[in-house]
PDB file of C-alpha atoms in Angstrom:
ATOM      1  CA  UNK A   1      29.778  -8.348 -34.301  1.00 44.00           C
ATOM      2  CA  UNK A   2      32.662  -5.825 -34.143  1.00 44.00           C
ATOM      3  CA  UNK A   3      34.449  -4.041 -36.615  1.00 46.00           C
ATOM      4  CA  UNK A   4      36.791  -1.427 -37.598  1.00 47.00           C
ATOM      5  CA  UNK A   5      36.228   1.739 -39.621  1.00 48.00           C
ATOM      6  CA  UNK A   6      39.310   3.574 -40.853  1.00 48.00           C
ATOM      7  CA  UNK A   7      39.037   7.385 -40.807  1.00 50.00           C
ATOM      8  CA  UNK A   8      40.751  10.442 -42.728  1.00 50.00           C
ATOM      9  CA  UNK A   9      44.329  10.134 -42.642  1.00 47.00           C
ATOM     10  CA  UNK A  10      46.287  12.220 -40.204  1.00 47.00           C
ATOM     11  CA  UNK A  11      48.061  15.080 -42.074  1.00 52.00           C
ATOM     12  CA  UNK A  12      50.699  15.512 -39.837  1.00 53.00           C
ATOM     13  CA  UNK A  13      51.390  11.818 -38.558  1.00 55.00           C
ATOM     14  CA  UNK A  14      50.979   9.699 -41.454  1.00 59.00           C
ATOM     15  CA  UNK A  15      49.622   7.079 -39.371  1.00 54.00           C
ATOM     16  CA  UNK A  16      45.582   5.538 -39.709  1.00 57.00           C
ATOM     17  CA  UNK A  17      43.546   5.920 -37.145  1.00 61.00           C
ATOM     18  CA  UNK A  18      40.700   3.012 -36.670  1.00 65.00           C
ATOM     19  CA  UNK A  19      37.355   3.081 -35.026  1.00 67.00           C
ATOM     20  CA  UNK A  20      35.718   0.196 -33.816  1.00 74.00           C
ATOM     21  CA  UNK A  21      31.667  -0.496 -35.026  1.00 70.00           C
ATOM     22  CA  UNK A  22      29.225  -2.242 -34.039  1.00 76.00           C
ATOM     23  CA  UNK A  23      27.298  -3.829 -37.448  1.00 75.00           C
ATOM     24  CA  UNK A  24      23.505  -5.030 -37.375  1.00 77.00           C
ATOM     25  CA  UNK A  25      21.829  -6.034 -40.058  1.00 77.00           C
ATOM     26  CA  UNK A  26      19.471  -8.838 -40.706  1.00 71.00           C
ATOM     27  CA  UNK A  27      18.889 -10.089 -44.308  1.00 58.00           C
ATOM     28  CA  UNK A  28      16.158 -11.787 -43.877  1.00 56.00           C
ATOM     29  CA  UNK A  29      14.033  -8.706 -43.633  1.00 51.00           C
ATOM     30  CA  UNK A  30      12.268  -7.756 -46.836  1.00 54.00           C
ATOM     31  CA  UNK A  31      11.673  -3.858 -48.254  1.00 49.00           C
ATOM     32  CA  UNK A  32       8.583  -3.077 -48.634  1.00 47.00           C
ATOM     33  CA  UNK A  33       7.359  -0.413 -50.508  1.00 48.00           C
ATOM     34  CA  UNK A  34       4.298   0.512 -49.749  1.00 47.00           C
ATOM     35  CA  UNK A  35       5.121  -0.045 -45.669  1.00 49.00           C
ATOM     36  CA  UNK A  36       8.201   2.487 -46.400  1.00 49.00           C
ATOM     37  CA  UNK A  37       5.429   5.181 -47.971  1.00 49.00           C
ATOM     38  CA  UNK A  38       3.265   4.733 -44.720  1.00 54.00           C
ATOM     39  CA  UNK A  39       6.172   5.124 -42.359  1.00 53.00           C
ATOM     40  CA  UNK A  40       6.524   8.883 -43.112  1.00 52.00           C
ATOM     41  CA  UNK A  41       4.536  10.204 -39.842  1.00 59.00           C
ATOM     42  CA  UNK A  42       4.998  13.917 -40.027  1.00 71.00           C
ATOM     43  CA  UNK A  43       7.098  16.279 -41.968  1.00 74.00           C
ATOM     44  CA  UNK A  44      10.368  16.875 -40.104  1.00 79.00           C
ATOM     45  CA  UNK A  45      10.306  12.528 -40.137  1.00 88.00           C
ATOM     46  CA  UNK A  46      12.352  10.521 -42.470  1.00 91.00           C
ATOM     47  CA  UNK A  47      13.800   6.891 -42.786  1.00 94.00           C
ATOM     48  CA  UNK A  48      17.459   6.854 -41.240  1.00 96.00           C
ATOM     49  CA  UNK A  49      18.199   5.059 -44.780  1.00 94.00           C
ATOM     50  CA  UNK A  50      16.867   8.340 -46.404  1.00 93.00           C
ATOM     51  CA  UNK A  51      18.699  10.671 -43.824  1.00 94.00           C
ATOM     52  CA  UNK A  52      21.497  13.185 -45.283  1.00 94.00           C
ATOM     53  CA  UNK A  53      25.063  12.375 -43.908  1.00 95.00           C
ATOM     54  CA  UNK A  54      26.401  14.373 -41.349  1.00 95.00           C
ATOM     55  CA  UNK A  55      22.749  15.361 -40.042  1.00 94.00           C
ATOM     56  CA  UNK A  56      21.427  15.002 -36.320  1.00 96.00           C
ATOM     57  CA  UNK A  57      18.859  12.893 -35.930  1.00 97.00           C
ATOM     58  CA  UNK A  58      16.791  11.972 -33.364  1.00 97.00           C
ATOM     59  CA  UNK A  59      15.266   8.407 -33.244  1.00 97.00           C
ATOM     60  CA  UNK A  60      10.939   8.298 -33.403  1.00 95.00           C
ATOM     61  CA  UNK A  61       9.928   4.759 -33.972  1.00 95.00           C
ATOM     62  CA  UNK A  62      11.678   0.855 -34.873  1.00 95.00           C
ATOM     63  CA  UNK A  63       9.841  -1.156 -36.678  1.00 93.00           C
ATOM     64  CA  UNK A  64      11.720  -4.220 -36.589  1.00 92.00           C
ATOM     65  CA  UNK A  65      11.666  -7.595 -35.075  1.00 92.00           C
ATOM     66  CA  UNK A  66      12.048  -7.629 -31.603  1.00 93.00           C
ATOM     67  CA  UNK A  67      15.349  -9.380 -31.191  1.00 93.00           C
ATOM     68  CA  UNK A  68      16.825  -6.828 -33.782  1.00 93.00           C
ATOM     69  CA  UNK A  69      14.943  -3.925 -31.483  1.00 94.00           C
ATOM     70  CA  UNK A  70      16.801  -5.416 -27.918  1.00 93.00           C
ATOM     71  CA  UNK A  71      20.301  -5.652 -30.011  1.00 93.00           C
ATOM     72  CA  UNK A  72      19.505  -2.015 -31.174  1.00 94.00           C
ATOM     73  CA  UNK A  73      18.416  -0.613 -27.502  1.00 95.00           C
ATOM     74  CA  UNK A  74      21.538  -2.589 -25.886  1.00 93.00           C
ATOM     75  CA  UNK A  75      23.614  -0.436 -27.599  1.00 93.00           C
ATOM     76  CA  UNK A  76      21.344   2.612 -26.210  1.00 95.00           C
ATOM     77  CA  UNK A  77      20.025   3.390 -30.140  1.00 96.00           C
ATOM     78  CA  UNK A  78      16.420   3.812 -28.993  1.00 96.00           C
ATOM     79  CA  UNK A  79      14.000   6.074 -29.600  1.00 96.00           C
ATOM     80  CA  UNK A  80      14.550   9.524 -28.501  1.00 96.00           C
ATOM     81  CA  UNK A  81      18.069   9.245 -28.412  1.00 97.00           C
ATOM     82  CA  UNK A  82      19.749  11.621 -30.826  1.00 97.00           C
ATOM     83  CA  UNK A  83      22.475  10.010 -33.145  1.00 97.00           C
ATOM     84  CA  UNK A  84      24.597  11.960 -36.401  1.00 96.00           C
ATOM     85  CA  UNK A  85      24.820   9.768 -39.561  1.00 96.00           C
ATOM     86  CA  UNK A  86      28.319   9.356 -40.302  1.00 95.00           C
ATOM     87  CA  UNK A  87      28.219   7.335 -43.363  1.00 94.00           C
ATOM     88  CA  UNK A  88      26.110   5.680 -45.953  1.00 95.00           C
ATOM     89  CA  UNK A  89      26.507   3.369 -48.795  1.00 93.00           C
ATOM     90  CA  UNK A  90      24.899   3.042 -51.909  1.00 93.00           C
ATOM     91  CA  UNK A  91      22.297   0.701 -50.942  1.00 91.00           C
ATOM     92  CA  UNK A  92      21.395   2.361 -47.784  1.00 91.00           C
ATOM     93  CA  UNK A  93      23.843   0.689 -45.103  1.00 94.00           C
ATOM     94  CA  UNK A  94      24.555   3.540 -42.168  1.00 96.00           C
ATOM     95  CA  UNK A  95      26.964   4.156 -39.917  1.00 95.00           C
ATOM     96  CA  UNK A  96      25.815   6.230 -36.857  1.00 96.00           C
ATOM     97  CA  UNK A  97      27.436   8.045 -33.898  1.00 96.00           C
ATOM     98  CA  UNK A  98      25.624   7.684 -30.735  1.00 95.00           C
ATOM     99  CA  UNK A  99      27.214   9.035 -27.470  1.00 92.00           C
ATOM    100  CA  UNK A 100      30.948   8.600 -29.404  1.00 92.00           C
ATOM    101  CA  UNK A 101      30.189   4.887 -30.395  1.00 92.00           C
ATOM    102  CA  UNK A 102      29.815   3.966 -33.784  1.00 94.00           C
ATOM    103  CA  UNK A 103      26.586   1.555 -35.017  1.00 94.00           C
ATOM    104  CA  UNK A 104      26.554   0.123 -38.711  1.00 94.00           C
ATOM    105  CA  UNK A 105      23.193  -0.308 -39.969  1.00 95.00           C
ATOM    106  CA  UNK A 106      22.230  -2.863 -42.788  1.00 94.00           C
ATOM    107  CA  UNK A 107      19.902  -1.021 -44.988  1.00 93.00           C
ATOM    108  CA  UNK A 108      17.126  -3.913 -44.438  1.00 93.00           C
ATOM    109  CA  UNK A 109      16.993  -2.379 -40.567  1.00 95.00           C
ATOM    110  CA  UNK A 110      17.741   1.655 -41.702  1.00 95.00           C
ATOM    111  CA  UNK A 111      14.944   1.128 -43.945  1.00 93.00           C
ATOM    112  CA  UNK A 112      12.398   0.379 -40.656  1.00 94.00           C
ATOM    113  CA  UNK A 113      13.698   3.115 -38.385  1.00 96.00           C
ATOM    114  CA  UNK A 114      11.925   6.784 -38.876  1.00 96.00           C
ATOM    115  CA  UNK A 115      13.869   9.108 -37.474  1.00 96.00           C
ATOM    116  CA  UNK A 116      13.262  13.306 -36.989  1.00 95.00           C
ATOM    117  CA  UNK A 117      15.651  15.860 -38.065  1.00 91.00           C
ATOM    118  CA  UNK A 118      17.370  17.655 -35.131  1.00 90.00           C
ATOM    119  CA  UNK A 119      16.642  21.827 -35.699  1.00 72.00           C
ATOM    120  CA  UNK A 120      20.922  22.142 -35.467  1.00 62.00           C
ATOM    121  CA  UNK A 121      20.182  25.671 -34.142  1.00 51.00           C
ATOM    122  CA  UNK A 122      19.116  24.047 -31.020  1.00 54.00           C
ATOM    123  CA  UNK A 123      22.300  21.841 -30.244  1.00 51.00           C
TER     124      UNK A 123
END
């Protein structure tokens, strides 16, 4: 599914500018707790749901059904592929950048992906 996400308001033009997103989310996936706890592999990992906005992330591990994995790796978010988070909602929704496209997140899928923070020294 496709949609648009408005960004910051040209100063000088007035006018909107629009961004179109890919959004992925499946509902029927349930948080779990305890698998959330286990997920934390090493110490530079975190949950993209977790991740600060605006940091560089590289992708580690999916753990999601496979259908939601091929959607994910169609759109080339995969692991080792580096992606910024953009936005994030209260309950954990994301919005990434990868290679100047823009992937929404439901938090039931951001809560399955571990992802390691990029050293920014080192873009």
């Amino acid at each position: 599914m496709t949609h648009a996400i408005e960004l910051k308001q040209s100063q000088s033009s007035g006018m909107r500018h629009f961004r179109e997103f890919v959004f992925i989310n499946d509902s029927s996936l349930k948080s779990a707790p305890n698998l959330t706890r286990q997920l934390h592999q090493t110490p530079n990992s975190n949950l993209l749901s977790q991740a600060q906005v605006g940091s560089w992330l590289t992708i580690n591990h999916i753990y999601a059904p496979q259908p939601i994995i091929s959607q994910l790796e169609n759109l080339q978010f995969k692991p080792e592929e580096r992606v910024q988070l953009i936005s994030k909602t209260k309950k954990s929704s994301v919005v990434v950048d990868i290679k100047g496209k823009l992937i929404a997140i439901g938090a039931e899928i951001a809560q399955k992906i571990v992802v390691n923070i990029v050293d920014e020294t080192k873009l």
